[in-house]
Amino acid sequence: MYKDAMNGKGIDRHLFALYVVSKGLDYDCHFLKKCLSIPWTLSTSQQPQQQLVSSPSCDIPEYRDKVSPGGGFGPVSDDGYGVSYMIPGDFKFFFHVSSKKSTKCTDSTSFMNQLFETLDEMKELFESNAN
């Protein structure tokens, strides 16, 4: 798994990069040691947006309804979630949330509901600070 992470294919590539830097600086980071030794219950990754070559941000008004959310992936542990996300421009973002129905402690619908609630709270926070 670490070899995949070093090649940009692992679920823990961001934390792994911090771990490598801490080792290079001879810094003993207990947080990273702990994070990299526990089972992964949340695996996230941003999906690239490549439908429109001429506009990487895809904010061309006549094409806004043509952007699709791409693909997703499954959880890496039986009691976890796989969450991929895409931000194709200033007007949309997409999430794919997956979990195993065979595990009673996960529920993708509840996860998404909580995610939407959190996004609404963030929107309110930004709008209240803009005034």
mmCIF file of N, CA, C and O in Angstrom, residues 47-122:
data_model
loop_
_atom_site.group_PDB
_atom_site.id
_atom_site.type_symbol
_atom_site.label_atom_id
_atom_site.label_comp_id
_atom_site.label_asym_id
_atom_site.label_seq_id
_atom_site.Cartn_x
_atom_site.Cartn_y
_atom_site.Cartn_z
ATOM 1 N N GLN A 47 -11.671 13.540 -8.001
ATOM 2 C CA GLN A 47 -11.694 13.013 -9.359
ATOM 3 C C GLN A 47 -11.363 14.140 -10.327
ATOM 4 O O GLN A 47 -11.913 15.235 -10.206
ATOM 5 N N PRO A 48 -10.490 13.897 -11.293
ATOM 6 C CA PRO A 48 -10.174 14.963 -12.257
ATOM 7 C C PRO A 48 -11.337 15.213 -13.202
ATOM 8 O O PRO A 48 -12.103 14.313 -13.521
ATOM 9 N N GLN A 49 -11.456 16.437 -13.651
ATOM 10 C CA GLN A 49 -12.499 16.817 -14.604
ATOM 11 C C GLN A 49 -11.844 16.979 -15.955
ATOM 12 O O GLN A 49 -10.984 17.832 -16.116
ATOM 13 N N GLN A 50 -12.216 16.143 -16.923
ATOM 14 C CA GLN A 50 -11.557 16.192 -18.227
ATOM 15 C C GLN A 50 -12.532 16.203 -19.400
ATOM 16 O O GLN A 50 -12.154 15.926 -20.517
ATOM 17 N N GLN A 51 -13.791 16.514 -19.176
ATOM 18 C CA GLN A 51 -14.742 16.485 -20.278
ATOM 19 C C GLN A 51 -14.505 17.610 -21.289
ATOM 20 O O GLN A 51 -14.705 17.434 -22.460
ATOM 21 N N LEU A 52 -14.122 18.786 -20.814
ATOM 22 C CA LEU A 52 -13.946 19.926 -21.703
ATOM 23 C C LEU A 52 -12.490 20.348 -21.731
ATOM 24 O O LEU A 52 -11.987 20.950 -20.802
ATOM 25 N N VAL A 53 -11.811 20.032 -22.811
ATOM 26 C CA VAL A 53 -10.391 20.330 -22.924
ATOM 27 C C VAL A 53 -10.137 21.834 -22.989
ATOM 28 O O VAL A 53 -9.185 22.334 -22.433
ATOM 29 N N SER A 54 -11.024 22.578 -23.637
ATOM 30 C CA SER A 54 -10.780 24.008 -23.839
ATOM 31 C C SER A 54 -10.979 24.841 -22.579
ATOM 32 O O SER A 54 -10.550 25.966 -22.528
ATOM 33 N N SER A 55 -11.637 24.303 -21.559
ATOM 34 C CA SER A 55 -11.883 25.076 -20.348
ATOM 35 C C SER A 55 -11.717 24.186 -19.126
ATOM 36 O O SER A 55 -12.628 23.450 -18.774
ATOM 37 N N PRO A 56 -10.548 24.231 -18.474
ATOM 38 C CA PRO A 56 -10.332 23.362 -17.315
ATOM 39 C C PRO A 56 -11.309 23.621 -16.179
ATOM 40 O O PRO A 56 -11.627 22.727 -15.421
ATOM 41 N N SER A 57 -11.827 24.822 -16.053
ATOM 42 C CA SER A 57 -12.756 25.096 -14.962
ATOM 43 C C SER A 57 -14.203 24.771 -15.342
ATOM 44 O O SER A 57 -15.071 24.733 -14.488
ATOM 45 N N CYS A 58 -14.478 24.549 -16.619
ATOM 46 C CA CYS A 58 -15.814 24.176 -17.115
ATOM 47 C C CYS A 58 -16.880 25.186 -16.734
ATOM 48 O O CYS A 58 -18.020 24.812 -16.472
ATOM 49 N N ASP A 59 -16.550 26.447 -16.692
ATOM 50 C CA ASP A 59 -17.520 27.466 -16.330
ATOM 51 C C ASP A 59 -18.091 28.189 -17.549
ATOM 52 O O ASP A 59 -18.489 29.338 -17.471
ATOM 53 N N ILE A 60 -18.115 27.513 -18.683
ATOM 54 C CA ILE A 60 -18.713 28.071 -19.879
ATOM 55 C C ILE A 60 -20.221 27.863 -19.759
ATOM 56 O O ILE A 60 -20.680 26.728 -19.658
ATOM 57 N N PRO A 61 -21.015 28.944 -19.707
ATOM 58 C CA PRO A 61 -22.455 28.810 -19.426
ATOM 59 C C PRO A 61 -23.171 27.766 -20.268
ATOM 60 O O PRO A 61 -23.960 26.989 -19.753
ATOM 61 N N GLU A 62 -22.892 27.693 -21.567
ATOM 62 C CA GLU A 62 -23.629 26.749 -22.407
ATOM 63 C C GLU A 62 -23.237 25.287 -22.162
ATOM 64 O O GLU A 62 -23.928 24.379 -22.614
ATOM 65 N N TYR A 63 -22.156 25.039 -21.411
ATOM 66 C CA TYR A 63 -21.729 23.667 -21.129
ATOM 67 C C TYR A 63 -21.912 23.247 -19.671
ATOM 68 O O TYR A 63 -21.582 22.139 -19.300
ATOM 69 N N ARG A 64 -22.429 24.122 -18.834
ATOM 70 C CA ARG A 64 -22.551 23.789 -17.410
ATOM 71 C C ARG A 64 -23.377 22.549 -17.159
ATOM 72 O O ARG A 64 -23.119 21.806 -16.235
ATOM 73 N N ASP A 65 -24.387 22.292 -17.990
ATOM 74 C CA ASP A 65 -25.221 21.103 -17.793
ATOM 75 C C ASP A 65 -24.622 19.857 -18.443
ATOM 76 O O ASP A 65 -25.201 18.785 -18.379
ATOM 77 N N LYS A 66 -23.465 19.960 -19.073
ATOM 78 C CA LYS A 66 -22.834 18.830 -19.752
ATOM 79 C C LYS A 66 -21.765 18.142 -18.898
ATOM 80 O O LYS A 66 -21.236 17.127 -19.270
ATOM 81 N N VAL A 67 -21.432 18.719 -17.771
ATOM 82 C CA VAL A 67 -20.378 18.164 -16.924
ATOM 83 C C VAL A 67 -20.939 16.986 -16.138
ATOM 84 O O VAL A 67 -22.006 17.068 -15.547
ATOM 85 N N SER A 68 -20.224 15.884 -16.157
ATOM 86 C CA SER A 68 -20.684 14.701 -15.419
ATOM 87 C C SER A 68 -19.721 14.385 -14.285
ATOM 88 O O SER A 68 -18.562 14.766 -14.321
ATOM 89 N N PRO A 69 -20.201 13.682 -13.272
ATOM 90 C CA PRO A 69 -19.384 13.473 -12.081
ATOM 91 C C PRO A 69 -18.319 12.394 -12.171
ATOM 92 O O PRO A 69 -17.633 12.142 -11.205
ATOM 93 N N GLY A 70 -18.127 11.756 -13.274
ATOM 94 C CA GLY A 70 -17.067 10.760 -13.370
ATOM 95 C C GLY A 70 -17.379 9.503 -12.590
ATOM 96 O O GLY A 70 -18.520 9.065 -12.545
ATOM 97 N N GLY A 71 -16.381 8.917 -11.938
ATOM 98 C CA GLY A 71 -16.572 7.651 -11.238
ATOM 99 C C GLY A 71 -16.249 7.741 -9.770
ATOM 100 O O GLY A 71 -15.857 8.784 -9.265
ATOM 101 N N GLY A 72 -16.425 6.641 -9.088
ATOM 102 C CA GLY A 72 -16.151 6.581 -7.662
ATOM 103 C C GLY A 72 -15.373 5.318 -7.332
ATOM 104 O O GLY A 72 -14.877 4.633 -8.221
ATOM 105 N N PHE A 73 -15.286 5.003 -6.065
ATOM 106 C CA PHE A 73 -14.587 3.799 -5.626
ATOM 107 C C PHE A 73 -15.199 3.340 -4.320
ATOM 108 O O PHE A 73 -15.905 4.093 -3.645
ATOM 109 N N GLY A 74 -14.938 2.111 -3.961
ATOM 110 C CA GLY A 74 -15.505 1.537 -2.749
ATOM 111 C C GLY A 74 -14.669 1.826 -1.521
ATOM 112 O O GLY A 74 -13.551 2.337 -1.611
ATOM 113 N N PRO A 75 -15.206 1.484 -0.355
ATOM 114 C CA PRO A 75 -14.462 1.670 0.888
ATOM 115 C C PRO A 75 -13.271 0.710 0.950
ATOM 116 O O PRO A 75 -13.301 -0.354 0.332
ATOM 117 N N VAL A 76 -12.241 1.094 1.678
ATOM 118 C CA VAL A 76 -11.065 0.234 1.801
ATOM 119 C C VAL A 76 -11.136 -0.660 3.034
ATOM 120 O O VAL A 76 -10.305 -1.540 3.196
ATOM 121 N N SER A 77 -12.126 -0.428 3.890
ATOM 122 C CA SER A 77 -12.343 -1.317 5.027
ATOM 123 C C SER A 77 -13.826 -1.664 5.096
ATOM 124 O O SER A 77 -14.667 -0.919 4.598
ATOM 125 N N ASP A 78 -14.131 -2.790 5.693
ATOM 126 C CA ASP A 78 -15.516 -3.254 5.752
ATOM 127 C C ASP A 78 -16.437 -2.266 6.456
ATOM 128 O O ASP A 78 -17.601 -2.146 6.103
ATOM 129 N N ASP A 79 -15.924 -1.549 7.442
ATOM 130 C CA ASP A 79 -16.760 -0.604 8.189
ATOM 131 C C ASP A 79 -16.430 0.842 7.842
ATOM 132 O O ASP A 79 -16.539 1.735 8.665
ATOM 133 N N GLY A 80 -16.053 1.065 6.593
ATOM 134 C CA GLY A 80 -15.659 2.407 6.185
ATOM 135 C C GLY A 80 -16.450 2.940 5.010
ATOM 136 O O GLY A 80 -17.442 2.353 4.568
ATOM 137 N N TYR A 81 -15.980 4.074 4.490
ATOM 138 C CA TYR A 81 -16.607 4.764 3.368
ATOM 139 C C TYR A 81 -15.575 5.070 2.297
ATOM 140 O O TYR A 81 -14.420 5.346 2.601
ATOM 141 N N GLY A 82 -16.011 5.029 1.053
ATOM 142 C CA GLY A 82 -15.225 5.518 -0.071
ATOM 143 C C GLY A 82 -15.897 6.782 -0.566
ATOM 144 O O GLY A 82 -17.083 6.749 -0.909
ATOM 145 N N VAL A 83 -15.187 7.893 -0.585
ATOM 146 C CA VAL A 83 -15.782 9.171 -0.984
ATOM 147 C C VAL A 83 -14.894 9.821 -2.040
ATOM 148 O O VAL A 83 -13.759 10.190 -1.766
ATOM 149 N N SER A 84 -15.438 9.924 -3.240
ATOM 150 C CA SER A 84 -14.730 10.678 -4.270
ATOM 151 C C SER A 84 -15.514 11.955 -4.517
ATOM 152 O O SER A 84 -16.723 12.006 -4.322
ATOM 153 N N TYR A 85 -14.804 12.993 -4.909
ATOM 154 C CA TYR A 85 -15.453 14.274 -5.144
ATOM 155 C C TYR A 85 -14.841 14.946 -6.352
ATOM 156 O O TYR A 85 -13.716 14.652 -6.749
ATOM 157 N N MET A 86 -15.619 15.815 -6.972
ATOM 158 C CA MET A 86 -15.167 16.537 -8.144
ATOM 159 C C MET A 86 -15.691 17.968 -8.052
ATOM 160 O O MET A 86 -16.850 18.188 -7.694
ATOM 161 N N ILE A 87 -14.816 18.917 -8.346
ATOM 162 C CA ILE A 87 -15.198 20.329 -8.381
ATOM 163 C C ILE A 87 -14.924 20.813 -9.798
ATOM 164 O O ILE A 87 -13.829 21.271 -10.105
ATOM 165 N N PRO A 88 -15.931 20.704 -10.691
ATOM 166 C CA PRO A 88 -15.686 21.039 -12.087
ATOM 167 C C PRO A 88 -15.691 22.527 -12.399
ATOM 168 O O PRO A 88 -15.454 22.909 -13.523
ATOM 169 N N GLY A 89 -15.986 23.365 -11.446
ATOM 170 C CA GLY A 89 -15.989 24.805 -11.679
ATOM 171 C C GLY A 89 -16.570 25.523 -10.487
ATOM 172 O O GLY A 89 -16.658 24.973 -9.395
ATOM 173 N N ASP A 90 -16.961 26.758 -10.704
ATOM 174 C CA ASP A 90 -17.482 27.584 -9.614
ATOM 175 C C ASP A 90 -18.938 27.290 -9.272
ATOM 176 O O ASP A 90 -19.438 27.809 -8.283
ATOM 177 N N PHE A 91 -19.638 26.507 -10.073
ATOM 178 C CA PHE A 91 -21.075 26.361 -9.913
ATOM 179 C C PHE A 91 -21.532 24.968 -9.487
ATOM 180 O O PHE A 91 -22.714 24.780 -9.202
ATOM 181 N N LYS A 92 -20.650 23.978 -9.479
ATOM 182 C CA LYS A 92 -21.058 22.606 -9.161
ATOM 183 C C LYS A 92 -19.940 21.877 -8.432
ATOM 184 O O LYS A 92 -18.772 22.198 -8.587
ATOM 185 N N PHE A 93 -20.347 20.882 -7.685
ATOM 186 C CA PHE A 93 -19.417 19.866 -7.229
ATOM 187 C C PHE A 93 -20.204 18.587 -7.044
ATOM 188 O O PHE A 93 -21.418 18.600 -6.864
ATOM 189 N N PHE A 94 -19.513 17.481 -7.141
ATOM 190 C CA PHE A 94 -20.136 16.165 -7.090
ATOM 191 C C PHE A 94 -19.463 15.305 -6.035
ATOM 192 O O PHE A 94 -18.255 15.430 -5.798
ATOM 193 N N PHE A 95 -20.239 14.415 -5.444
ATOM 194 C CA PHE A 95 -19.709 13.434 -4.507
ATOM 195 C C PHE A 95 -20.230 12.053 -4.886
ATOM 196 O O PHE A 95 -21.380 11.907 -5.293
ATOM 197 N N HIS A 96 -19.378 11.055 -4.758
ATOM 198 C CA HIS A 96 -19.791 9.655 -4.784
ATOM 199 C C HIS A 96 -19.450 9.108 -3.405
ATOM 200 O O HIS A 96 -18.292 9.183 -2.980
ATOM 201 N N VAL A 97 -20.437 8.586 -2.721
ATOM 202 C CA VAL A 97 -20.213 8.008 -1.395
ATOM 203 C C VAL A 97 -20.617 6.545 -1.461
ATOM 204 O O VAL A 97 -21.717 6.215 -1.903
ATOM 205 N N SER A 98 -19.721 5.668 -1.023
ATOM 206 C CA SER A 98 -20.027 4.242 -1.019
ATOM 207 C C SER A 98 -19.684 3.632 0.326
ATOM 208 O O SER A 98 -18.791 4.097 1.033
ATOM 209 N N SER A 99 -20.428 2.605 0.675
ATOM 210 C CA SER A 99 -20.165 1.823 1.882
ATOM 211 C C SER A 99 -20.799 0.452 1.669
ATOM 212 O O SER A 99 -21.588 0.262 0.740
ATOM 213 N N LYS A 100 -20.445 -0.475 2.514
ATOM 214 C CA LYS A 100 -20.978 -1.834 2.386
ATOM 215 C C LYS A 100 -22.291 -1.957 3.143
ATOM 216 O O LYS A 100 -22.364 -1.635 4.323
ATOM 217 N N LYS A 101 -23.318 -2.448 2.447
ATOM 218 C CA LYS A 101 -24.607 -2.652 3.100
ATOM 219 C C LYS A 101 -24.535 -3.767 4.140
ATOM 220 O O LYS A 101 -25.354 -3.820 5.046
ATOM 221 N N SER A 102 -23.559 -4.642 3.994
ATOM 222 C CA SER A 102 -23.424 -5.756 4.931
ATOM 223 C C SER A 102 -22.917 -5.317 6.302
ATOM 224 O O SER A 102 -22.957 -6.081 7.255
ATOM 225 N N THR A 103 -22.446 -4.087 6.408
ATOM 226 C CA THR A 103 -21.956 -3.557 7.676
ATOM 227 C C THR A 103 -23.009 -2.632 8.260
ATOM 228 O O THR A 103 -23.394 -1.647 7.641
ATOM 229 N N LYS A 104 -23.460 -2.932 9.453
ATOM 230 C CA LYS A 104 -24.537 -2.137 10.065
ATOM 231 C C LYS A 104 -24.078 -0.774 10.559
ATOM 232 O O LYS A 104 -24.894 0.101 10.805
ATOM 233 N N CYS A 105 -22.766 -0.550 10.697
ATOM 234 C CA CYS A 105 -22.300 0.732 11.235
ATOM 235 C C CYS A 105 -22.060 1.776 10.151
ATOM 236 O O CYS A 105 -21.656 2.888 10.459
ATOM 237 N N THR A 106 -22.299 1.442 8.875
ATOM 238 C CA THR A 106 -22.150 2.435 7.815
ATOM 239 C C THR A 106 -23.471 2.619 7.089
ATOM 240 O O THR A 106 -24.270 1.696 6.973
ATOM 241 N N ASP A 107 -23.689 3.831 6.601
ATOM 242 C CA ASP A 107 -24.906 4.159 5.874
ATOM 243 C C ASP A 107 -24.584 5.336 4.957
ATOM 244 O O ASP A 107 -24.444 6.477 5.413
ATOM 245 N N SER A 108 -24.467 5.066 3.671
ATOM 246 C CA SER A 108 -24.084 6.109 2.714
ATOM 247 C C SER A 108 -25.099 7.241 2.649
ATOM 248 O O SER A 108 -24.729 8.407 2.487
ATOM 249 N N THR A 109 -26.379 6.914 2.773
ATOM 250 C CA THR A 109 -27.412 7.956 2.735
ATOM 251 C C THR A 109 -27.260 8.904 3.920
ATOM 252 O O THR A 109 -27.300 10.126 3.762
ATOM 253 N N SER A 110 -27.059 8.355 5.111
ATOM 254 C CA SER A 110 -26.848 9.199 6.296
ATOM 255 C C SER A 110 -25.582 10.037 6.152
ATOM 256 O O SER A 110 -25.552 11.208 6.538
ATOM 257 N N PHE A 111 -24.540 9.440 5.598
ATOM 258 C CA PHE A 111 -23.288 10.155 5.375
ATOM 259 C C PHE A 111 -23.535 11.356 4.459
ATOM 260 O O PHE A 111 -23.094 12.474 4.744
ATOM 261 N N MET A 112 -24.256 11.126 3.350
ATOM 262 C CA MET A 112 -24.538 12.222 2.421
ATOM 263 C C MET A 112 -25.414 13.295 3.070
ATOM 264 O O MET A 112 -25.179 14.487 2.871
ATOM 265 N N ASN A 113 -26.413 12.877 3.844
ATOM 266 C CA ASN A 113 -27.252 13.852 4.532
ATOM 267 C C ASN A 113 -26.425 14.737 5.457
ATOM 268 O O ASN A 113 -26.599 15.951 5.507
ATOM 269 N N GLN A 114 -25.507 14.122 6.185
ATOM 270 C CA GLN A 114 -24.635 14.889 7.075
ATOM 271 C C GLN A 114 -23.709 15.807 6.284
ATOM 272 O O GLN A 114 -23.467 16.953 6.664
ATOM 273 N N LEU A 115 -23.229 15.316 5.156
ATOM 274 C CA LEU A 115 -22.376 16.129 4.293
ATOM 275 C C LEU A 115 -23.130 17.359 3.788
ATOM 276 O O LEU A 115 -22.617 18.483 3.831
ATOM 277 N N PHE A 116 -24.368 17.165 3.333
ATOM 278 C CA PHE A 116 -25.164 18.303 2.849
ATOM 279 C C PHE A 116 -25.466 19.290 3.972
ATOM 280 O O PHE A 116 -25.432 20.503 3.760
ATOM 281 N N GLU A 117 -25.751 18.785 5.161
ATOM 282 C CA GLU A 117 -25.979 19.685 6.305
ATOM 283 C C GLU A 117 -24.735 20.526 6.575
ATOM 284 O O GLU A 117 -24.819 21.731 6.819
ATOM 285 N N THR A 118 -23.590 19.880 6.541
ATOM 286 C CA THR A 118 -22.325 20.574 6.791
ATOM 287 C C THR A 118 -22.067 21.634 5.722
ATOM 288 O O THR A 118 -21.644 22.756 6.029
ATOM 289 N N LEU A 119 -22.329 21.298 4.461
ATOM 290 C CA LEU A 119 -22.143 22.270 3.384
ATOM 291 C C LEU A 119 -23.088 23.463 3.547
ATOM 292 O O LEU A 119 -22.697 24.606 3.299
ATOM 293 N N ASP A 120 -24.330 23.202 3.963
ATOM 294 C CA ASP A 120 -25.268 24.298 4.226
ATOM 295 C C ASP A 120 -24.752 25.203 5.342
ATOM 296 O O ASP A 120 -24.832 26.434 5.247
ATOM 297 N N GLU A 121 -24.209 24.604 6.399
ATOM 298 C CA GLU A 121 -23.656 25.396 7.501
ATOM 299 C C GLU A 121 -22.465 26.232 7.032
ATOM 300 O O GLU A 121 -22.315 27.385 7.426
ATOM 301 N N MET A 122 -21.625 25.635 6.179
ATOM 302 C CA MET A 122 -20.483 26.380 5.651
ATOM 303 C C MET A 122 -20.948 27.551 4.794
ATOM 304 O O MET A 122 -20.397 28.650 4.871
#
